[in-house]
Coordinates of C-alpha atoms in Angstrom, one line a residue:
M158 CA -13.6 5.8 -21.2
N159 CA -16.9 4.5 -20.0
E160 CA -18.9 7.4 -18.5
M161 CA -19.7 5.1 -15.5
A162 CA -16.0 4.6 -14.7
P163 CA -15.0 6.0 -11.2
K164 CA -13.4 9.4 -11.4
V165 CA -9.9 10.0 -10.0
L166 CA -8.3 13.5 -9.3
I167 CA -4.6 13.9 -9.6
C168 CA -4.1 16.6 -7.0
G169 CA -0.6 18.0 -7.7
R170 CA 2.3 17.0 -9.9
I171 CA 3.1 13.8 -11.7
V172 CA 6.8 14.3 -12.6
W173 CA 8.1 10.8 -13.4
A174 CA 5.2 8.5 -13.8
H175 CA 3.1 9.9 -16.6
D176 CA 3.0 6.6 -18.5
D177 CA 2.1 4.8 -15.3
V178 CA -1.0 7.0 -14.8
K179 CA -2.3 5.6 -18.1
Q180 CA -1.1 2.0 -17.4
L181 CA -2.5 1.8 -13.9
L182 CA -5.6 3.9 -14.1
G183 CA -6.3 4.4 -17.8
D184 CA -8.4 1.3 -18.3
I185 CA -10.4 1.4 -15.0
A186 CA -10.9 5.1 -14.1
D187 CA -11.7 8.5 -15.6
V188 CA -8.7 10.6 -14.7
V189 CA -9.8 14.2 -14.4
P190 CA -8.3 16.0 -17.5
C191 CA -5.4 18.4 -16.9
D192 CA -5.3 21.9 -18.2
H193 CA -1.5 21.8 -19.2
S194 CA -0.8 25.0 -17.3
E195 CA 2.7 26.1 -17.2
T196 CA 2.6 26.2 -13.4
P197 CA 4.1 22.8 -12.3
A198 CA 1.6 22.2 -9.5
S199 CA -1.3 22.8 -11.9
K200 CA -0.3 20.0 -14.2
Y201 CA -3.4 18.2 -13.2
L202 CA -5.0 20.4 -10.5
D203 CA -6.8 23.2 -12.3
S204 CA -8.2 24.9 -9.2
K205 CA -6.6 28.3 -8.6
N206 CA -7.0 28.4 -4.8
R207 CA -8.5 26.6 -1.8
S208 CA -12.0 28.1 -2.1
E209 CA -12.2 27.2 -5.8
F210 CA -11.0 23.7 -5.0
L211 CA -13.7 23.2 -2.3
A212 CA -16.4 24.7 -4.4
A213 CA -15.7 22.1 -7.1
F214 CA -16.7 19.3 -4.7
Q215 CA -20.2 20.8 -4.2
P216 CA -23.1 19.2 -6.1
G217 CA -22.8 20.1 -9.7
G218 CA -19.1 21.0 -9.3
K219 CA -16.4 19.5 -11.5
Y220 CA -15.0 17.4 -8.7
F221 CA -18.3 16.3 -7.1
E222 CA -18.1 12.8 -8.6
I223 CA -14.5 12.2 -7.7
E224 CA -14.0 8.9 -5.9
G225 CA -10.3 8.7 -5.5
I226 CA -7.6 11.4 -5.0
Y227 CA -3.9 11.2 -5.6
R228 CA -2.3 13.8 -3.3
E229 CA 1.2 15.3 -3.8
N230 CA 2.8 17.8 -1.5
G231 CA 3.2 20.4 -4.2
S232 CA -0.6 20.9 -4.2
A233 CA -0.2 22.7 -0.9
D234 CA 1.3 25.6 -2.7
I235 CA -2.2 26.2 -4.2
I236 CA -4.8 24.8 -1.8
G237 CA -2.8 24.2 1.4
V238 CA -2.6 20.9 3.3
F239 CA -5.5 18.5 3.6
D240 CA -6.6 19.7 7.0
K241 CA -10.0 19.5 8.6
E242 CA -11.5 22.1 6.3
I243 CA -10.4 20.3 3.2
I244 CA -11.4 16.8 4.4
N245 CA -14.9 18.0 5.5
G246 CA -15.3 19.9 2.2
L247 CA -14.9 16.8 0.0
S248 CA -18.0 15.3 -1.4
S249 CA -19.4 12.1 0.0
N250 CA -18.3 10.3 -3.2
V251 CA -14.6 10.5 -2.1
K252 CA -13.6 7.2 -0.6
W253 CA -9.8 7.1 -1.0
I254 CA -6.9 9.5 -0.7
A255 CA -3.6 8.2 -1.9
H256 CA -0.9 10.4 -0.4
N257 CA 2.4 10.5 -2.1
G258 CA 4.9 10.3 0.8
A259 CA 5.8 8.1 3.7
G260 CA 5.0 10.8 6.2
Y261 CA 1.3 11.8 6.0
D262 CA 1.0 14.5 8.6
P263 CA -0.2 17.0 5.9
V264 CA -3.5 15.0 5.8
D265 CA -5.8 15.1 8.8
V266 CA -6.2 11.3 9.3
K267 CA -8.7 11.7 12.2
E268 CA -11.1 13.6 10.0
C269 CA -10.6 11.0 7.2
I270 CA -11.6 8.3 9.6
K271 CA -14.7 10.3 10.7
R272 CA -15.7 10.7 7.1
G273 CA -15.0 7.1 6.2
I274 CA -12.3 8.2 3.7
Y275 CA -9.4 5.7 3.4
L276 CA -5.9 7.1 3.4
S277 CA -2.7 5.5 2.1
N278 CA 0.9 6.5 2.1
T279 CA 4.0 5.2 0.3
P280 CA 6.2 3.3 2.8
G281 CA 9.2 1.5 1.4
A282 CA 9.5 3.8 -1.6
V283 CA 11.4 6.3 0.3
D284 CA 13.6 4.0 2.4
D285 CA 16.8 4.2 0.3
A286 CA 16.8 7.9 -0.4
T287 CA 16.0 8.9 3.2
A288 CA 18.4 6.4 4.7
T289 CA 21.3 7.6 2.5
T290 CA 20.5 11.1 3.5
A291 CA 20.7 10.1 7.2
L292 CA 24.0 8.3 6.5
Y293 CA 25.4 11.5 4.9
L294 CA 24.4 13.5 7.9
L295 CA 25.9 10.9 10.2
I296 CA 29.3 10.9 8.4
S297 CA 29.3 14.7 8.0
T298 CA 28.7 15.4 11.6
M299 CA 31.1 12.7 12.9
R300 CA 33.9 13.9 10.6
Q301 CA 32.9 17.6 10.3
Y302 CA 32.9 17.5 6.5
A303 CA 30.4 20.3 6.1
L304 CA 32.6 22.6 8.2
A305 CA 35.6 21.6 6.2
E306 CA 33.9 22.2 2.8
R307 CA 32.8 25.7 3.9
S308 CA 36.4 26.4 5.0
L309 CA 37.8 25.3 1.7
R310 CA 35.3 27.4 -0.3
V311 CA 36.4 30.6 1.4
G312 CA 40.1 29.8 0.8
K313 CA 41.0 28.8 4.3
W314 CA 41.9 25.1 3.7
K315 CA 41.4 22.9 6.8
P316 CA 39.6 24.4 9.8
S317 CA 42.0 24.8 12.7
G318 CA 41.9 22.0 15.3
V319 CA 39.2 20.0 13.4
S320 CA 40.7 16.7 14.4
T321 CA 40.0 17.4 18.0
K322 CA 36.2 17.4 17.2
T323 CA 36.0 14.4 14.8
H324 CA 35.8 10.6 15.2
D325 CA 35.9 7.5 13.1
L326 CA 32.6 5.7 12.8
T327 CA 34.1 2.3 13.3
G328 CA 33.0 0.8 16.6
R329 CA 30.7 3.7 17.5
T330 CA 27.2 3.1 18.7
L331 CA 24.3 4.2 16.4
A332 CA 21.0 4.3 18.2
I333 CA 17.8 4.3 16.0
L334 CA 14.7 5.7 17.5
G335 CA 12.0 4.1 15.5
L336 CA 13.2 1.0 13.6
G337 CA 10.9 1.0 10.6
G338 CA 11.8 0.8 6.9
I339 CA 14.1 3.8 6.8
G340 CA 15.7 3.1 10.2
L341 CA 16.4 -0.5 9.2
R342 CA 17.9 0.6 5.9
L343 CA 20.2 3.0 7.7
A344 CA 21.2 0.3 10.1
E345 CA 22.2 -1.9 7.2
L346 CA 24.3 0.8 5.7
A347 CA 26.0 1.9 8.9
R348 CA 26.8 -1.7 9.9
A349 CA 29.3 -1.8 7.0
F350 CA 31.7 0.5 8.9
P351 CA 31.0 -1.4 11.2
M352 CA 29.0 0.5 13.8
R353 CA 27.2 -1.1 16.7
I354 CA 23.5 -0.8 16.0
V355 CA 20.9 -0.5 18.8
Y356 CA 17.3 0.6 18.6
H357 CA 14.2 1.5 20.6
N358 CA 10.6 0.9 19.5
R359 CA 7.4 0.5 21.5
R360 CA 8.0 -3.2 21.0
K361 CA 10.7 -5.4 19.5
A362 CA 10.6 -5.3 15.7
E363 CA 9.8 -8.8 14.3
D364 CA 11.8 -8.2 11.2
A365 CA 14.9 -6.8 12.9
P366 CA 18.1 -8.8 12.3
E367 CA 19.9 -10.3 15.2
W368 CA 22.7 -7.7 15.1
C369 CA 20.2 -5.0 15.9
E370 CA 20.1 -4.8 19.6
Y371 CA 16.7 -4.0 21.0
F372 CA 16.5 -1.8 24.1
E373 CA 13.1 -1.8 25.9
N374 CA 14.5 0.8 28.3
L375 CA 15.1 4.0 26.4
D376 CA 17.3 5.7 29.0
E377 CA 19.6 2.7 29.1
M378 CA 20.1 2.9 25.3
L379 CA 20.6 6.6 25.3
A380 CA 23.4 6.4 27.9
Q381 CA 25.4 4.2 25.4
T382 CA 24.6 6.3 22.3
D383 CA 27.2 8.1 20.2
V384 CA 24.7 9.0 17.4
L385 CA 20.9 9.1 17.8
S386 CA 19.0 8.9 14.5
V387 CA 15.4 9.8 14.7
H388 CA 12.8 7.9 12.6
V389 CA 9.4 8.3 14.3
P390 CA 6.4 9.6 12.4
L391 CA 4.9 13.0 13.3
R392 CA 1.7 12.5 15.3
P393 CA 0.2 14.6 18.2
E394 CA 1.9 12.3 20.7
T395 CA 5.3 12.6 19.1
V396 CA 5.5 16.4 18.9
G397 CA 8.6 17.4 20.9
L398 CA 9.3 13.7 21.7
V399 CA 13.0 14.2 21.6
G400 CA 13.1 16.9 24.2
E401 CA 15.1 17.9 27.3
K402 CA 14.8 14.5 29.0
I403 CA 15.9 12.4 26.0
I404 CA 18.6 14.8 25.0
R405 CA 20.1 15.0 28.4
A406 CA 19.9 11.2 28.8
L407 CA 22.4 11.0 25.9
K408 CA 26.0 10.7 26.9
P409 CA 27.9 14.0 26.6
G410 CA 29.3 14.6 23.1
A411 CA 26.6 12.7 21.4
I412 CA 25.1 13.6 18.0
I413 CA 21.5 13.8 16.8
I414 CA 20.4 13.1 13.3
N415 CA 16.9 13.9 12.1
T416 CA 15.4 12.9 8.7
A417 CA 11.9 12.3 10.1
R418 CA 10.0 15.5 10.9
G419 CA 11.3 18.7 12.5
K420 CA 8.6 18.9 15.1
V421 CA 9.5 15.6 16.6
I422 CA 12.5 17.3 18.2
D423 CA 12.1 20.1 20.8
E424 CA 14.3 22.6 18.9
E425 CA 14.9 24.9 21.8
A426 CA 16.1 22.0 24.0
M427 CA 18.4 20.9 21.2
I428 CA 19.9 24.3 20.7
R429 CA 20.5 24.6 24.5
A430 CA 22.4 21.3 24.4
L431 CA 24.5 22.6 21.4
E432 CA 25.3 25.8 23.2
D433 CA 26.5 24.1 26.4
G434 CA 28.3 21.4 24.5
H435 CA 26.2 18.4 25.7
L436 CA 25.6 17.7 22.0
A437 CA 28.7 17.7 19.8
S438 CA 26.7 18.3 16.7
V439 CA 23.4 17.7 14.9
G440 CA 22.6 16.7 11.3
L441 CA 19.2 18.0 10.2
D442 CA 17.2 17.5 7.0
V443 CA 13.9 18.6 8.5
F444 CA 12.7 21.6 10.5
P445 CA 9.6 22.6 12.4
N446 CA 8.4 25.4 10.1
E447 CA 9.8 24.5 6.7
P448 CA 11.0 26.2 4.6
E449 CA 12.0 28.6 7.5
V450 CA 15.1 27.6 9.4
N451 CA 15.8 28.9 12.9
P452 CA 18.6 31.4 12.4
R453 CA 20.3 30.3 15.6
L454 CA 21.1 27.0 14.0
L455 CA 23.1 28.8 11.3
E456 CA 25.4 30.1 14.0
F457 CA 26.8 26.7 14.8
P458 CA 29.7 25.9 12.5
N459 CA 29.7 22.3 13.7
V460 CA 26.2 21.3 12.5
T461 CA 25.2 19.9 9.1
L462 CA 21.9 21.2 7.6
L463 CA 20.1 20.2 4.5
P464 CA 16.9 21.6 2.9
H465 CA 14.7 18.5 3.2
M466 CA 16.7 16.5 0.6
G467 CA 15.5 13.1 1.9
T468 CA 13.6 12.0 -1.1
E469 CA 15.1 14.3 -3.7
T470 CA 16.1 11.6 -6.2
Q471 CA 14.2 10.8 -9.4
D472 CA 14.4 7.1 -8.6
S473 CA 12.7 7.4 -5.3
Q474 CA 10.2 10.0 -6.5
R475 CA 9.1 7.8 -9.3
K476 CA 8.7 4.8 -6.9
M477 CA 6.6 7.1 -4.7
E478 CA 4.4 8.2 -7.5
V479 CA 3.8 4.7 -8.8
R480 CA 3.1 3.3 -5.3
A481 CA 0.5 6.0 -4.6
L482 CA -1.1 5.3 -8.0
Q483 CA -1.0 1.6 -7.3
N484 CA -2.9 2.2 -4.0
L485 CA -5.7 3.9 -6.0
R486 CA -5.8 1.1 -8.6
D487 CA -6.0 -1.5 -5.8
Y488 CA -8.8 0.3 -4.2
L489 CA -10.7 0.6 -7.4
T490 CA -10.2 -3.0 -8.4
V491 CA -10.2 -5.0 -5.2
G492 CA -11.7 -2.5 -2.7
M493 CA -8.5 -1.9 -0.6
G494 CA -5.0 -0.5 -1.2
K495 CA -2.0 -2.2 0.3
D496 CA -0.7 0.8 2.2
L497 CA -3.5 1.9 4.5
V498 CA -2.1 4.1 7.2
L499 CA -1.6 2.8 10.7
E500 CA -4.6 4.7 12.2
W501 CA -6.9 3.2 9.7
K502 CA -5.4 -0.3 10.2
N503 CA -6.1 0.1 13.9
V504 CA -9.7 1.0 13.2
K505 CA -10.1 -2.1 10.9
K506 CA -8.6 -4.4 13.7
S507 CA -11.0 -3.1 16.2
E508 CA -13.9 -4.0 13.9
L509 CA -12.8 -7.6 13.8

């Protein structure tokens, strides 16, 4: 490799796309050598902790000349999230961070913008896997399949009176809060039952099919909702978005599904609604303080809980890895990746 080639750091694990690293970056970049450690997250990242990682970006350090960073969530086990301290500790040579994931809350995007460091994510790559996870939670909560399986596993066969708590999906109303790629894919899947599909965004989605009914008035939509599926990104303004007001605006006996981020829902308000029966059930794949789960949630036999399984398929994980790598390649070859995050896009628009 030409010594003048830009340097790229693979920060975390590459599990499925090893050949793609060579194909996408091998001819245009100097990928920082890996140390082949037995620790999975150290496959490429050879810093032992946060302080060592930051020291390596100082003048003369092994990462000082790094221009692009591929970031994978497993790196947080060693150096933590890309918070203000990490972003401000990067050398001025760093121009692009390619985050592997649709949600990019582990990276301080405001600090990236202040430093002039572009940030990309991997929208689209996670749509199928996350939408099918939401569909499973929808079916399980409506039919109480998780409860039934637990009953079977302890030798009790069917739970007593389960049919009084279950419903068919056909003709029920699925409301999607945040009709992006994942929400739209879920809508396509749920329509097969068929369910009635309604949604609320800040504005009507241009790519929404005609059978997706747009509600500008959120309360009006919630009053008609049997199942509310949450698909909004985690930002400061969305923390606790689904709180007491939204939950109580749902009709009694509704169900909430969350495959977005745990902190988007006010967990205490949700638990209160489960306790008093306003919510019939919830299906959760995400939690506010993962991997910790509020033990009170475990007391409800009627809820379905998963340990953040949304993108746990080799197919989607490879697509995510490749898409993040492609963003780095695009930046290095044409000066801009295709998946610049929304906050950066807004900055670019304001400059026009």
